Amino acid sequence: MLLGTSILCRALKRLIASLFIWSVAAPVFGQVIACPTISVIVVEGGSVTIEQPGYTTQTCSPQSSPSECKTACSPQSPGDVFTFTAVPDPNWQFAEWQSSNNASPETTEVITRGPFSGTYVDLESLQVFFQLDTDGDGVIDDDDQCPNTPVGAIVDSAGCAQSQLDADGDGVANSIDQCPNTPTFETADAQGCSPSQKDTDSDGVSNAIDECPATPAGAVVDAQGCADSQKDEDSDGVSDADDVCPATPANDDPDAEGCGATQRDTDADGVSDAADLCPATPEGEAVDADGCGASQKDGDSDGVSDALDQCPQTPLGEAVDENGCSEGQRDDDGDGVANAIDECAATPGGKAVNESGCSAVQEQLAALGGNLVDLDGLTDDDRSLAGAIDDACPRLIIEGDERPLSPGQEDLRRACSNLKSSNSTSDQQLAALASISPQLLTNRTDAVIETASRQFEQVNQRLNRIKGGGGRGVSLAGLTLNFAGEPISGAVLEEAADQAGVSELGPDFGNWGVYLQGDLDITERRDTDARRQYDEDAWLLTVGADYRFGPTLHAGLAVSFGETESDYADAQNDSETTALTLYGGWQFSDAGFIDVQLGWADDDYDMSRRVAYQDAGGDFAATYRGASSGEHMTAAVNVGYMFNKGGWRFGPTASYFYLDGEVDAYQEEADAGASKAWELSIGESQFEKSILRLGLQMDYAWLTDFGVVIPGMMLHFVDESNRGDQLTSAVLANDLAGFGQRIDVEREFLDGQYWDASFSVAGQFAYGFSGFASYRITAARDGYQHRGYTLGLRWDQAF
């Protein structure tokens, strides 16, 4: 640091200290102090020890406050002396003392005050100053020109050791400087030498002016440090000794011999390489001013000689084929539109095209989006339908260009083009496929199976009534009831009725019986992955006649008429059944029985479905209807063992029901005025089913003054198995004849194991009339709810 700056800094420190001392001393100036005290202030860099007779030595540091760092009341005795010693911290030096009495600074580390005697009226404040000496070389930092002097090194007055001196100022100490007189402002290396002082090739010319820094050893050089072998007069990169063309023009692309393009003639045609547009002219061929022979000329510069160029006026820069024709000049499909702008490169010959080279058919095909079958979120049934549409649509578009399509084919072409259009969203396409899907077709067989099962139950209920006495016991002479294992004839029962005052029970009706029985069933089918939700209402009416051959053997014939309506949100399926059943029963013991049934039925189906959705063509809506027929056969056996006690009859039962049938093929038709696009041809389907029922039956015969009433209940565990066709097949009815991808709709089978229960009441009344009513429910069947009501009426009349 410069001397002036050091003096200025010390003056500022003293001024600050004086102001501080004044602020401490001012309050007591002019007052008489009973005993003298001196305060000490240490700013930084060390501490002060205070020695005073009669007191322990104390130490003042920068952390001590003035009120704490001062002498005690003195003197103890006349002549006492205070001693103040400045102790610098490591890497600090004592500078001076300053006093509040405006005395000159004191520069010794130890000062004294006293001796004191009597009273002392002046209060003095001392401040000590230390100066930083970071490298501990004895020269304070403010004056030290070498602040990082090694420990123990001898320094000069500027604080520098011999190892820190650099006479030429090149940044390399004198002790290791190999070039001690480096010119000012030249950069030196680690040895202290600048470029002007180096001579790498030892040719006597310094590197700073040596134009040939790698002169061979011993070679004579000129003032620029170059030997003859290093000179290149024409600056072509080839030394004069090796230069075949010593006067090569600047930037003339010289070769290894030093010859530029203007100096070379590689093909020896008399035109320099620089001007030769055909550098490989065949030997001896005459050339023009550009150095090109007749076989080398290319008028349109497409890289194909004029002799071979089939398209001699190719626009500059266009890539060409081996015939010299660019993409913009070719017309591979011969439609009059060049390949470069032809968006339909394979147009069939003779077809009219638009400005883009596309025929009407190609425009329609180009407007189609991706395959519907690749949509995410399709069910298996919808995927099969999507594949059929993907297959039919392009075929109809192409065929429609060759010949007129039928109205139905035209409707299908238009509808599938709109649905597959790239402007139809995937959500619209998914919704459309779900609406078009013929999924409900599998419900045809379900309705018939349910009807046949109800028919079996009706005849079975009739047989139960006969075994319970409802058909042959309470009716009087020709029938018998079993009580406590003993048969009781109808005549006995009539006599009991007469005694009860119910004489209107009627005459003896003989062994014949005629009955009427009706069923009403309501079913709810919840939505599943394979089938949409629907509600089903059904009724079944059975008219029958039976004959008792004796107390233990009976047989009969029944005719049933039934209808089932299945309603979807957008479809309906109605089925009608006419069935003929032959039945019989044998009471092989007092409690045991066996019943059998054989039946045949004719089935008629009427189906309708509404298709409605939106796509790129706007709103689509149409209703499709179809009618079909079929038949089925049934066989059943029912075994039970019923115990009788008093009026009670109860016991286990088991039955097995088998059904085998088919549904004929048919084709849908759209409503008048509606689009025929999605009409379907539905194939024939076979179905087969067996039902095993294990149950418990219980009823009670209650004799009243107006007849006999028999309430009862049956509980069954049911195990169903399904066979027959797993799939119902269909095709788009308006596809081209002989074509059409098959649409498979998987038949979903209901839960095969469940419970059902029925609660009934039967009665035998006056004039040979008997009847019963029942309520049935199905439980624990996944996705299916069923409840049914049955009413039966019998009239026993002798013939």
CSV table of C-alpha atoms in Angstrom, one decimal, residues 464 467 586-589 591-595 638-642 649 652-653 697:
chain,number,residue,atom,x,y,z
A,464,ASN,CA,-98.7,-82.6,-8.1
A,467,LYS,CA,-101.0,-86.8,-6.3
A,586,TRP,CA,-97.5,-93.7,-11.2
A,587,GLN,CA,-97.8,-93.9,-7.4
A,588,PHE,CA,-95.5,-96.9,-6.9
A,589,SER,CA,-95.9,-96.8,-3.1
A,591,ALA,CA,-95.4,-92.2,-0.5
A,592,GLY,CA,-93.4,-92.6,-3.7
A,593,PHE,CA,-94.2,-91.5,-7.2
A,594,ILE,CA,-92.7,-91.1,-10.6
A,595,ASP,CA,-94.1,-88.8,-13.4
A,638,ASN,CA,-90.1,-86.3,-11.9
A,639,VAL,CA,-89.5,-88.5,-8.9
A,640,GLY,CA,-90.5,-87.9,-5.3
A,641,TYR,CA,-91.3,-89.5,-2.0
A,642,MET,CA,-94.1,-87.8,-0.1
A,649,ARG,CA,-97.9,-84.0,2.8
A,652,PRO,CA,-88.1,-84.7,-1.4
A,653,THR,CA,-88.4,-84.5,-5.2
A,697,GLN,CA,-92.2,-80.1,-1.4
